[in-house]
Tab-separated table of C-alpha atoms in Angstrom:
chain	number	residue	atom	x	y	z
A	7	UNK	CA	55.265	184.503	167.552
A	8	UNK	CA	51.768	185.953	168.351
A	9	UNK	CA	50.624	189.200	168.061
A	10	UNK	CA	50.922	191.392	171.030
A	11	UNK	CA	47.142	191.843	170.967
A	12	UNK	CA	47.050	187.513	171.088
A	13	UNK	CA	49.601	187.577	173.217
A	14	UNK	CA	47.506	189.696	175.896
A	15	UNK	CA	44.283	187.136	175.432
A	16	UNK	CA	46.819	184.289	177.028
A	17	UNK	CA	47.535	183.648	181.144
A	18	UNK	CA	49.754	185.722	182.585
A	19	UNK	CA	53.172	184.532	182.139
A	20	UNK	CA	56.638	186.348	182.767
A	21	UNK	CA	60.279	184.532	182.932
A	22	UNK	CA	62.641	186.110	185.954
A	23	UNK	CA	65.372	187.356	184.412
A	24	UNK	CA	69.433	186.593	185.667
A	25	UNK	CA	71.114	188.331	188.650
A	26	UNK	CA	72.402	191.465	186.635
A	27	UNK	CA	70.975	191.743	183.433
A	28	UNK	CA	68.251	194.553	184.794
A	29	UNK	CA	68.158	197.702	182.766
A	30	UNK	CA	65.646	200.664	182.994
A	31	UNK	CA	63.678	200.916	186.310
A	32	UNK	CA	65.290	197.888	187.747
A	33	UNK	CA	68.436	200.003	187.793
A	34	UNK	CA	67.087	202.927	189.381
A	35	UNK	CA	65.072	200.640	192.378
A	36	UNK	CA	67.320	199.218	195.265
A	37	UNK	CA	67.354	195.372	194.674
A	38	UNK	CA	65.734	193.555	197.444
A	39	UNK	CA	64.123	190.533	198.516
A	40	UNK	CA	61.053	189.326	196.401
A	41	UNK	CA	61.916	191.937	193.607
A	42	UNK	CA	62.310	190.468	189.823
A	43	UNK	CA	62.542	191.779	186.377
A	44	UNK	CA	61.347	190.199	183.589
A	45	UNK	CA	59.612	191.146	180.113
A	46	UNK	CA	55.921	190.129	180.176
A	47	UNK	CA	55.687	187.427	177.432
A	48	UNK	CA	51.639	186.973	177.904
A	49	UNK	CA	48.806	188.361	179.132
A	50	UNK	CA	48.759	191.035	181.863
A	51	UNK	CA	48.984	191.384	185.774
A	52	UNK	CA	47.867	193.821	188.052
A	53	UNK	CA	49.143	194.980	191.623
A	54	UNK	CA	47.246	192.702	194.291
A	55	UNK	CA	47.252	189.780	191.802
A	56	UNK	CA	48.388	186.112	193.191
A	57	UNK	CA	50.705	184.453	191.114
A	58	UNK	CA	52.173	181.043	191.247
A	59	UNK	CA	56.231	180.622	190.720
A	60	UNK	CA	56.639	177.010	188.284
A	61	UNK	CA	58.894	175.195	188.732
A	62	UNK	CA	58.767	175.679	192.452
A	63	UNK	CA	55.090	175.558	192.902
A	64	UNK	CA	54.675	178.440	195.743
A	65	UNK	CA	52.355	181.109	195.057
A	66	UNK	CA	52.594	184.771	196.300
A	67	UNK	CA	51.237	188.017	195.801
A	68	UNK	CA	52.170	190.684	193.575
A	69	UNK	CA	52.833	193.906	195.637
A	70	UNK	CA	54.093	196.330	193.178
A	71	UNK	CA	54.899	196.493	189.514
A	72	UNK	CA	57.523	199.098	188.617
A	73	UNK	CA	58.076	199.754	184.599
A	74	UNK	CA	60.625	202.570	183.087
A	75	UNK	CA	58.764	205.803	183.812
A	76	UNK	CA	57.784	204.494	187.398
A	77	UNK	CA	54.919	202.401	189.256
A	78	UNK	CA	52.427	200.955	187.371
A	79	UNK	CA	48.926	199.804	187.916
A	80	UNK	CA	49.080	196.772	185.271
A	81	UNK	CA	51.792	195.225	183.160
A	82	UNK	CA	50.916	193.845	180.221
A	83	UNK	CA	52.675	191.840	176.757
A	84	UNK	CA	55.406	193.226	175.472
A	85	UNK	CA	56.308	195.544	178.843
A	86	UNK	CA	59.535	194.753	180.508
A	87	UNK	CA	59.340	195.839	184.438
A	88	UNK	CA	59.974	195.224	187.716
A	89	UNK	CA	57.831	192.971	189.810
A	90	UNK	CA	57.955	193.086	193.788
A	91	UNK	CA	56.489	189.782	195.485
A	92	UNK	CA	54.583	190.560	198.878
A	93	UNK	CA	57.367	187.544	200.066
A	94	UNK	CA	61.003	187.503	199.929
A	95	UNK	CA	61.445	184.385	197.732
A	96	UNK	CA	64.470	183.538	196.001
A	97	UNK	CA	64.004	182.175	192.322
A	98	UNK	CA	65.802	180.401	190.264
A	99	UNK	CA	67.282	181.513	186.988
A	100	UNK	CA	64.242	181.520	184.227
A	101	UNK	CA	61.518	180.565	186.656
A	102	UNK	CA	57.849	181.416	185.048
A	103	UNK	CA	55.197	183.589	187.452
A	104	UNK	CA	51.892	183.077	185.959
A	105	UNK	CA	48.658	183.463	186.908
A	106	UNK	CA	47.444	180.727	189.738
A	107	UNK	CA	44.158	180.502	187.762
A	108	UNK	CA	45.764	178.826	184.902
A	109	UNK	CA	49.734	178.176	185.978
A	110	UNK	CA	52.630	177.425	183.856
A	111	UNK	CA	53.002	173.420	184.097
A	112	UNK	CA	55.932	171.475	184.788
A	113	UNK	CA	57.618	168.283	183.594
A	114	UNK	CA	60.955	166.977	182.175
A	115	UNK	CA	59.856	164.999	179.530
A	116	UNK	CA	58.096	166.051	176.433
A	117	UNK	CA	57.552	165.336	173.337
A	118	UNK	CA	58.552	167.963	170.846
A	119	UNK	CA	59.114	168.655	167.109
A	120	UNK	CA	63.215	169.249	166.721
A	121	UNK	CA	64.191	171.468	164.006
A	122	UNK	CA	68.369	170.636	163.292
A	123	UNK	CA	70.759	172.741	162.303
A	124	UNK	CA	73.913	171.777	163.639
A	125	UNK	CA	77.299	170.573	161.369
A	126	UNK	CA	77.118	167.584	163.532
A	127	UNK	CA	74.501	164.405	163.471
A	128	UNK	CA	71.892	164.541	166.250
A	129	UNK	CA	72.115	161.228	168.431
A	130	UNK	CA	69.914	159.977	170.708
A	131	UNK	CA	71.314	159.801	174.079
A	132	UNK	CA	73.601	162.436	173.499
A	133	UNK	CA	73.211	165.333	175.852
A	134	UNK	CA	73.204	169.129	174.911
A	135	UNK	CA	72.511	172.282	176.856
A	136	UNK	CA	69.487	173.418	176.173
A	137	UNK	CA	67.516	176.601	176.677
A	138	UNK	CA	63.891	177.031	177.286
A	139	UNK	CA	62.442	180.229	177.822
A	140	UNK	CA	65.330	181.606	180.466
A	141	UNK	CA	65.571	178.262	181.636
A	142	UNK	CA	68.798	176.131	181.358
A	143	UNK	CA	68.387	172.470	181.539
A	144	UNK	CA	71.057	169.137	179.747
A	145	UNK	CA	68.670	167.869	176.931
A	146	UNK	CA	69.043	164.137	175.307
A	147	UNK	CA	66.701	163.142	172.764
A	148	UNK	CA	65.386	159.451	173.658
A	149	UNK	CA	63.350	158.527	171.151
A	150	UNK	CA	63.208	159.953	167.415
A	151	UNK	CA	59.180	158.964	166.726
A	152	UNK	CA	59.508	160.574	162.832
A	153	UNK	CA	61.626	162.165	160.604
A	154	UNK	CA	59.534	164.839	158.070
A	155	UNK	CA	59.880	164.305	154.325
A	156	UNK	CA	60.740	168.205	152.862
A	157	UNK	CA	57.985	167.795	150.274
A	158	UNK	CA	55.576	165.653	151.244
A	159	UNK	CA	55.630	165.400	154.925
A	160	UNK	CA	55.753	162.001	154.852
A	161	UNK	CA	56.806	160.588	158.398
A	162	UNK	CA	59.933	158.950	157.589
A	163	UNK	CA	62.238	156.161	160.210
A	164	UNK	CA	65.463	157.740	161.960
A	165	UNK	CA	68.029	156.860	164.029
A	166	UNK	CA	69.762	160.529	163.839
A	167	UNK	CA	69.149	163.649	162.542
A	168	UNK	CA	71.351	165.864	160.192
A	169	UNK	CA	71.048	169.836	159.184
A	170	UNK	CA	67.895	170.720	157.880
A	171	UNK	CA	66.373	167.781	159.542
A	172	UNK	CA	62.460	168.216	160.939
A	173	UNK	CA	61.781	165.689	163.086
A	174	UNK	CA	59.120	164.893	166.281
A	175	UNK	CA	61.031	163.041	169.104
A	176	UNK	CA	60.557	162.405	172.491
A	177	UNK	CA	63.392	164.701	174.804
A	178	UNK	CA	64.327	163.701	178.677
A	179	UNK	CA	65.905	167.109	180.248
A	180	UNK	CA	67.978	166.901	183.652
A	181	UNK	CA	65.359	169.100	185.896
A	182	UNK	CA	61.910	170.148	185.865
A	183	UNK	CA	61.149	173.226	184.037
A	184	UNK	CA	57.815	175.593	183.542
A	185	UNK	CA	56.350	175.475	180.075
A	186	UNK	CA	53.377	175.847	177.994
A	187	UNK	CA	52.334	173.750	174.965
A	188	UNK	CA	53.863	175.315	172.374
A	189	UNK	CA	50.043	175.372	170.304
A	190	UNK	CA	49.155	177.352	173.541
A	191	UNK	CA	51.833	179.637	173.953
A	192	UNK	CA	54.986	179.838	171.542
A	193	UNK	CA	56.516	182.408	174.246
A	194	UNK	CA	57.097	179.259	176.776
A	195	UNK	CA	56.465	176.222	174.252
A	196	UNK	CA	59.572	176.484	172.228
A	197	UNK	CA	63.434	175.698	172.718
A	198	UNK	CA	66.916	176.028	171.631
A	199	UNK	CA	69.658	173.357	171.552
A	200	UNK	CA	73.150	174.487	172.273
A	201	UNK	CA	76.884	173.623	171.354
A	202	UNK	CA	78.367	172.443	174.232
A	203	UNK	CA	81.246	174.687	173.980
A	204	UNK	CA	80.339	178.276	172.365
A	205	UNK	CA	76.724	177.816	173.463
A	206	UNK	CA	75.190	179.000	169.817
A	207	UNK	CA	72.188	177.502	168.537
A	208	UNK	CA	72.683	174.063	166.778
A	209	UNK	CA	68.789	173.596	166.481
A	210	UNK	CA	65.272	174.670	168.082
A	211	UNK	CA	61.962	172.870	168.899
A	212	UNK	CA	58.412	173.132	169.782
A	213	UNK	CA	56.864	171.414	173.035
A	214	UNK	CA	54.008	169.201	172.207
A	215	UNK	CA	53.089	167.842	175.458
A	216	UNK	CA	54.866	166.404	178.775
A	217	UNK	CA	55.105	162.646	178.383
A	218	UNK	CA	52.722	160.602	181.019
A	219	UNK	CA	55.899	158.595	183.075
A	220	UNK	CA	56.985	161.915	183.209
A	221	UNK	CA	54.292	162.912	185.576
A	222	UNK	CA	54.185	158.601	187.234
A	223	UNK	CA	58.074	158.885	188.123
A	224	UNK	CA	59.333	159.849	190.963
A	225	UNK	CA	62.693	160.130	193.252
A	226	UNK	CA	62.238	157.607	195.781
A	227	UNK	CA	64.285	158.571	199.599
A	228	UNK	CA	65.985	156.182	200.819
A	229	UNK	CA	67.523	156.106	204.456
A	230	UNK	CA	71.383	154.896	203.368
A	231	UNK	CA	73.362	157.067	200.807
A	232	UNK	CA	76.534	157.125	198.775
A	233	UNK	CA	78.115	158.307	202.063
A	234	UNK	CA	77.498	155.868	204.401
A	235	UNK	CA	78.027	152.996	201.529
A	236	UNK	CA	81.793	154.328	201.264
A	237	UNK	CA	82.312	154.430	204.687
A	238	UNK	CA	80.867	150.816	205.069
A	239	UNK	CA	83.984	150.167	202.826
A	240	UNK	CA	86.401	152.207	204.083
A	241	UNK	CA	87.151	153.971	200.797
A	242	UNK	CA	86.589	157.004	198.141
A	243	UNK	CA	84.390	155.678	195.417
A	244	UNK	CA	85.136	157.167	191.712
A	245	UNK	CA	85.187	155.928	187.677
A	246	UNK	CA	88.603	155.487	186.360
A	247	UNK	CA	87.277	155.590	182.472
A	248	UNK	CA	90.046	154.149	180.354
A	249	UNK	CA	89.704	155.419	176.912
A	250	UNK	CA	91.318	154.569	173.330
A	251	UNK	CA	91.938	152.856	170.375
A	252	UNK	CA	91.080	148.637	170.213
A	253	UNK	CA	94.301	147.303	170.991
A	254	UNK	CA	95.903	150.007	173.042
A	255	UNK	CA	95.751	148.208	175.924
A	256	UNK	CA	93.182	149.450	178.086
A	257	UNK	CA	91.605	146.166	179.398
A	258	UNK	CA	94.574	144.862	180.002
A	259	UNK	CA	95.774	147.821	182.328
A	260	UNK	CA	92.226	148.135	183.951
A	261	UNK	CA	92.457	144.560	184.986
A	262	UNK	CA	95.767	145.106	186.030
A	263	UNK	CA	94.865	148.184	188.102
A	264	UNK	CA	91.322	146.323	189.736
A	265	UNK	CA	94.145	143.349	191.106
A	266	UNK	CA	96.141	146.025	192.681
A	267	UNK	CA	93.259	147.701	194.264
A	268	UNK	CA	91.722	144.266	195.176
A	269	UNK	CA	94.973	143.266	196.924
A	270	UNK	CA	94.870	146.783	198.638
A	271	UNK	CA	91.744	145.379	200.200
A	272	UNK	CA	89.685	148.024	197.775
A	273	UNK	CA	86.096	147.576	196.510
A	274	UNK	CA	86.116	147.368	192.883
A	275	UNK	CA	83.813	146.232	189.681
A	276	UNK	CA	85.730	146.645	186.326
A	277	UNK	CA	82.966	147.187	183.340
A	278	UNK	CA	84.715	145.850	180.012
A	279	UNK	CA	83.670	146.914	176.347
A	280	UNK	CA	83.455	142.951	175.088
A	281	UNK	CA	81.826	142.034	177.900
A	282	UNK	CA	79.055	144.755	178.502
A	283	UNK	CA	78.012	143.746	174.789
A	284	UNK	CA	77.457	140.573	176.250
A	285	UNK	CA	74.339	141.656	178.740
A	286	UNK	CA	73.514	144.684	179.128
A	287	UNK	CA	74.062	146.334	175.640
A	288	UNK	CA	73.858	143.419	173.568
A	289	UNK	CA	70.946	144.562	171.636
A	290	UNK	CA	73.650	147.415	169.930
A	291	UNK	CA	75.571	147.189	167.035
A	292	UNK	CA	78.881	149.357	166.423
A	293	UNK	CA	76.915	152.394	163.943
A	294	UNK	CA	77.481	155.781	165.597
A	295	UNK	CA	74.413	156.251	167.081
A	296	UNK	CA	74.454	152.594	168.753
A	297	UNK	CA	78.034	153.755	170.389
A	298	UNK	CA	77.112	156.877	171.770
A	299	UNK	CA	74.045	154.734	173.152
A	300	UNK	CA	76.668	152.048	175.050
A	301	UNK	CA	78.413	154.891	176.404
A	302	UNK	CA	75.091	156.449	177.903
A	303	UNK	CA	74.112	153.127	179.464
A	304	UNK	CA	77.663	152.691	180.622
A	305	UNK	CA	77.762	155.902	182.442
A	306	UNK	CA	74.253	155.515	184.200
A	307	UNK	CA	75.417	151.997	185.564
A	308	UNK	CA	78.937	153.532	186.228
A	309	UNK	CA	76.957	156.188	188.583
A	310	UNK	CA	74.991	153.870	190.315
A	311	UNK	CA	78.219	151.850	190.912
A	312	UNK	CA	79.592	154.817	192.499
A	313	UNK	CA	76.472	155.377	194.764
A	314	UNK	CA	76.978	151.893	195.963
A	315	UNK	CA	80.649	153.138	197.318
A	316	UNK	CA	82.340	151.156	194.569
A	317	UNK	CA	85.535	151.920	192.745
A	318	UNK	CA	84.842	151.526	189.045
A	319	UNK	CA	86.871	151.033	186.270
A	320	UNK	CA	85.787	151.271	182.652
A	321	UNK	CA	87.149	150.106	179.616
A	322	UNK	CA	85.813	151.359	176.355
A	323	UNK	CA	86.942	152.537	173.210
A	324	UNK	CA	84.440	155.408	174.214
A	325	UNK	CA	85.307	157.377	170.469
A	326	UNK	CA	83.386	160.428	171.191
A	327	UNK	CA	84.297	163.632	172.909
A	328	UNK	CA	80.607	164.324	174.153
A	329	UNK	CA	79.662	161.016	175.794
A	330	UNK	CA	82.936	160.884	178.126
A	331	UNK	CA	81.870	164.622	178.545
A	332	UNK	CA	78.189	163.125	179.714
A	333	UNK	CA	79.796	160.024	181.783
A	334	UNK	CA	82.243	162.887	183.675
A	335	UNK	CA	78.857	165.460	183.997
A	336	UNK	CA	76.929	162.259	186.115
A	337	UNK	CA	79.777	162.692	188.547
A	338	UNK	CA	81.207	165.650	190.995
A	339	UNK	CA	84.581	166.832	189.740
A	340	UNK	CA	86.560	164.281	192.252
A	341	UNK	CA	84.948	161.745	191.302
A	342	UNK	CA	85.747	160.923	186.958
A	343	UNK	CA	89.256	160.168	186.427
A	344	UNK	CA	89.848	159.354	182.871
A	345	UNK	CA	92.912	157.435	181.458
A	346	UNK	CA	93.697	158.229	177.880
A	347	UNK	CA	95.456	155.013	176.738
A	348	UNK	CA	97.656	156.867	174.100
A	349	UNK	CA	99.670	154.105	171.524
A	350	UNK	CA	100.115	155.205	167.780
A	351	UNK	CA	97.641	153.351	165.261
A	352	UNK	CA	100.036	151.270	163.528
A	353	UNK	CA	101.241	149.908	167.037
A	354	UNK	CA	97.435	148.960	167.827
A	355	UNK	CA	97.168	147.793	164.267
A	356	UNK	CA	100.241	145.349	164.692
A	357	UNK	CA	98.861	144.169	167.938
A	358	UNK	CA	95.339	143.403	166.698
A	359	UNK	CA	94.725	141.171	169.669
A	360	UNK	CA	91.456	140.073	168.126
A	361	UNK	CA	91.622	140.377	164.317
A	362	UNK	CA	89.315	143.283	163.940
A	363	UNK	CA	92.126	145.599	162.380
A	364	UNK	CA	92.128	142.785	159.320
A	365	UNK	CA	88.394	142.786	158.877
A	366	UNK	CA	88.141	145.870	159.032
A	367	UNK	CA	90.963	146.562	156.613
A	368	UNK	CA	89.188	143.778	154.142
A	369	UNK	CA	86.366	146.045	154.599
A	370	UNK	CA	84.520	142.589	157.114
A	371	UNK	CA	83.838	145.215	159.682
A	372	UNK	CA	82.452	148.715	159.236
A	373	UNK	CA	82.030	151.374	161.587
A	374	UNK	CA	85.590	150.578	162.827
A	375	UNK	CA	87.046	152.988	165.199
A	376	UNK	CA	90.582	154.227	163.316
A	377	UNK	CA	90.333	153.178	160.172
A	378	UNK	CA	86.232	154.219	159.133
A	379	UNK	CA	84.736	155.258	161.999
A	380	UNK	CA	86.707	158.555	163.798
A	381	UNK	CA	88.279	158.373	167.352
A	382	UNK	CA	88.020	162.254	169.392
A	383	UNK	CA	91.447	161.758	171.925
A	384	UNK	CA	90.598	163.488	174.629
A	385	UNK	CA	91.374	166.826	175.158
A	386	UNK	CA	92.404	167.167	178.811
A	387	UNK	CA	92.533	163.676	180.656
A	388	UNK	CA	93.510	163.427	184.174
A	389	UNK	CA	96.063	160.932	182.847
A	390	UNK	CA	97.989	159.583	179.845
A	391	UNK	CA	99.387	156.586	179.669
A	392	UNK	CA	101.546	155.153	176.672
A	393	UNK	CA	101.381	151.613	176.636
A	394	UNK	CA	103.989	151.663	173.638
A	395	UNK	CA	106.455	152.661	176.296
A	396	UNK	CA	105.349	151.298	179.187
A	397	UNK	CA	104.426	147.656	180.645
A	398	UNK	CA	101.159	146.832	182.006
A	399	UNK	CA	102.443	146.686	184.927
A	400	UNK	CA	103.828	150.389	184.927
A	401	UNK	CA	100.875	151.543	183.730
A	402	UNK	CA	98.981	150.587	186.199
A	403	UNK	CA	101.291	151.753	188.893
A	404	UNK	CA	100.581	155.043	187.381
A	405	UNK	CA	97.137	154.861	187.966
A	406	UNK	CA	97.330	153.872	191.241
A	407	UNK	CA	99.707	156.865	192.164
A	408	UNK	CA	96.854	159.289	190.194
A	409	UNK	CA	94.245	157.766	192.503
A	410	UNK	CA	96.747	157.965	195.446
A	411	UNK	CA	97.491	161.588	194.845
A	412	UNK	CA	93.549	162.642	194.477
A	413	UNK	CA	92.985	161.283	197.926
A	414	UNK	CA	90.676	158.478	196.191
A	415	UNK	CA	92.462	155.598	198.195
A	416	UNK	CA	92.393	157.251	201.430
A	417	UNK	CA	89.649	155.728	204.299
A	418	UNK	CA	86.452	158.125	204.330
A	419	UNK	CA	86.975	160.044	207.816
């Protein structure tokens, strides 16, 4: 981090602060509209100074600036205070106020340098919270460019990074957020990537630069929506994501299910593992960081299926904990029913409708899910199914009842 004395040489820049987490003058001032705490992270504003608000691109006026012994005349780096726009806006968690001669830009693509620290292997196409600045945003690195020798700095190939890992990579996030170039201004150039769960650091990163497409791609309107698509078909689209081991039985009951909804005069599309690999993902092998890349492909189209007012069904092995978590995050909470397809390992293993359990117990096929390769059973499904107990036939009757019972089946109103 600069010194304060650099910091005060850079634009204006000061994060809003959460709901709540005021202390000092901000507790002693009535909260009202247009009022915001914050600590000053660069440079230095005075009362009557316009400021622009990134990522929402309005400007205002500063009308007051209130620090812990009272008002002040100018806030500078380092000073934590109150700051009272001449217009009752309402910001979003972490927004930046800079100065409007030289804002804050905005983008959701970058590339950055990644610094990894986490017990677990960084994949592309995984998603993780992320935090930059005050800003919260779902990060997924698309692209590792380099890996960094230790010792040399040699710029090395990788297809996933592991603790102590340096890398430069280009990152997608899920919104729009204010930063700085991290050469620029380490205050609003730099990161943190979080566990999912306990929301502790697993790594941290420097912004380079917002990618170009970032800035040439934009959300096109269009007149008919996932609404009026359902209603067209007279039903409540959703995913039914059938996960578990190969041979449990999934395809078998997803095909099952898709006949019953199809005779039920449903609109359906079932997306199978085997024949996704086919088309779409054909250019992926079975490695780790391939599978959590068919499941983020798999998802996308699954979401788009959804917007068309389809009912989808999935059926993949799907090994990993995070990507059903990403599939499930595309969707609102109605919408993502997943179907563990629960049968002991030696049952799939006897079944082996395909052979692979033999390869991969010759040690023909690595990466195996089961016997090389680990499988994360989901911990809370909307539905279990044990297909060493029941028929295909039952199983998909209780799939239909799960649907029946969420109000997925019944005609849009």
């Amino acid at each position: 981090m600069k010194r304060v004395e650099d910091r005060e040489r850079l634009p204006f820049r000061i994060p809003v602060e959460p709901s709540g987490a005021s202390a000092g003058a901000a507790d002693r001032l009535p909260p009202r509209p247009g009022q915001f705490v914050g600590v000053v992270v660069s440079g230095s504003v005075r009362a009557g100074d316009r400021v622009r608000i990134q990522p929402l691109g309005k400007e205002s006026r500063v009308a007051s600036l209130h620090g812990d012994e009272g008002e002040l005349a100018q806030a500078s780096a380092g000073q934590r205070v109150t700051l009272t726009l001449d217009h009752a806006l309402v910001l979003p968690e972490g927004a930046l106020i800079s100065t409007t001669e030289a804002p804050a830009s905005v983008a959701d693509q970058f590339e950055a340098r990644i610094v990894w620290s986490g017990p677990e292997s960084l994949f592309p196409g995984r998603r993780y919270p992320a935090r930059i600045g005050l800003q919260r945003a779902d990060l997924t690195v698309t692209d590792i460019k380099y890996r960094m020798h230790p010792d040399t700095q040699e710029h090395i190939a990788a297809s996933q990074l592991k603790a102590g890992d340096v890398a430069v990579c280009n990152i997608s996030l899920d919104r729009a957020v204010a930063f700085d170039p991290y050469e620029e201004n380490p205050a609003t150039g730099s990161f943190a990537v979080l566990d999912q769960d306990t929301q502790e650091p697993l790594g941290g990163g420097q912004l380079h630069f917002a990618l170009r497409r970032a800035q040439n791609i934009h959300v096109q309107h269009v007149d008919i929506n996932k609404a009026a698509r359902a209603g067209q078909k007279t039903q409540n689209p959703c995913v039914v994501w059938f996960t578990g081991l190969s041979g449990s039985g999934k395809s078998t009951v997803a095909n099952r299910v898709e006949q019953r909804l199809y005779d039920m005069g449903h609109h359906t599309y079932l997306l199978d593992g085997d024949n996704v690999r086919h088309g779409l993902n054909r250019d992926l092998g079975f490695t780790e960081a391939d599978r959590v890349e068919n499941i983020r492909r798999v998802g996308e189209v699954a979401k788009l299926m959804v917007d068309s007012g389809l009912i989808v069904l999935t059926a993949f092995i799907s090994p990993f904990q995070a990507e059903r978590r990403m599939a499930r995050d595309l969707l609102t909470d109605d919408e993502f029913l997943e179907v563990f397809v629960e049968v002991p390992l030696d049952v799939a293993e006897q079944r082996d409708p395909k052979g692979l359990y033999k390869k991969a117990r010759r040690g023909e096929l690595k990466n195996f899910t089961g016997i090389d390769s680990p499988y994360e059973p989901p911990e809370s499904p909307e539905l279990v199914i044990n297909t060493a107990i029941l028929t295909p036939e039952q199983a998909a009757e209780e799939v239909i009842q799960a649907l029946q019972a969420r109000g997925r089946l019944n005609v849009p109103t």
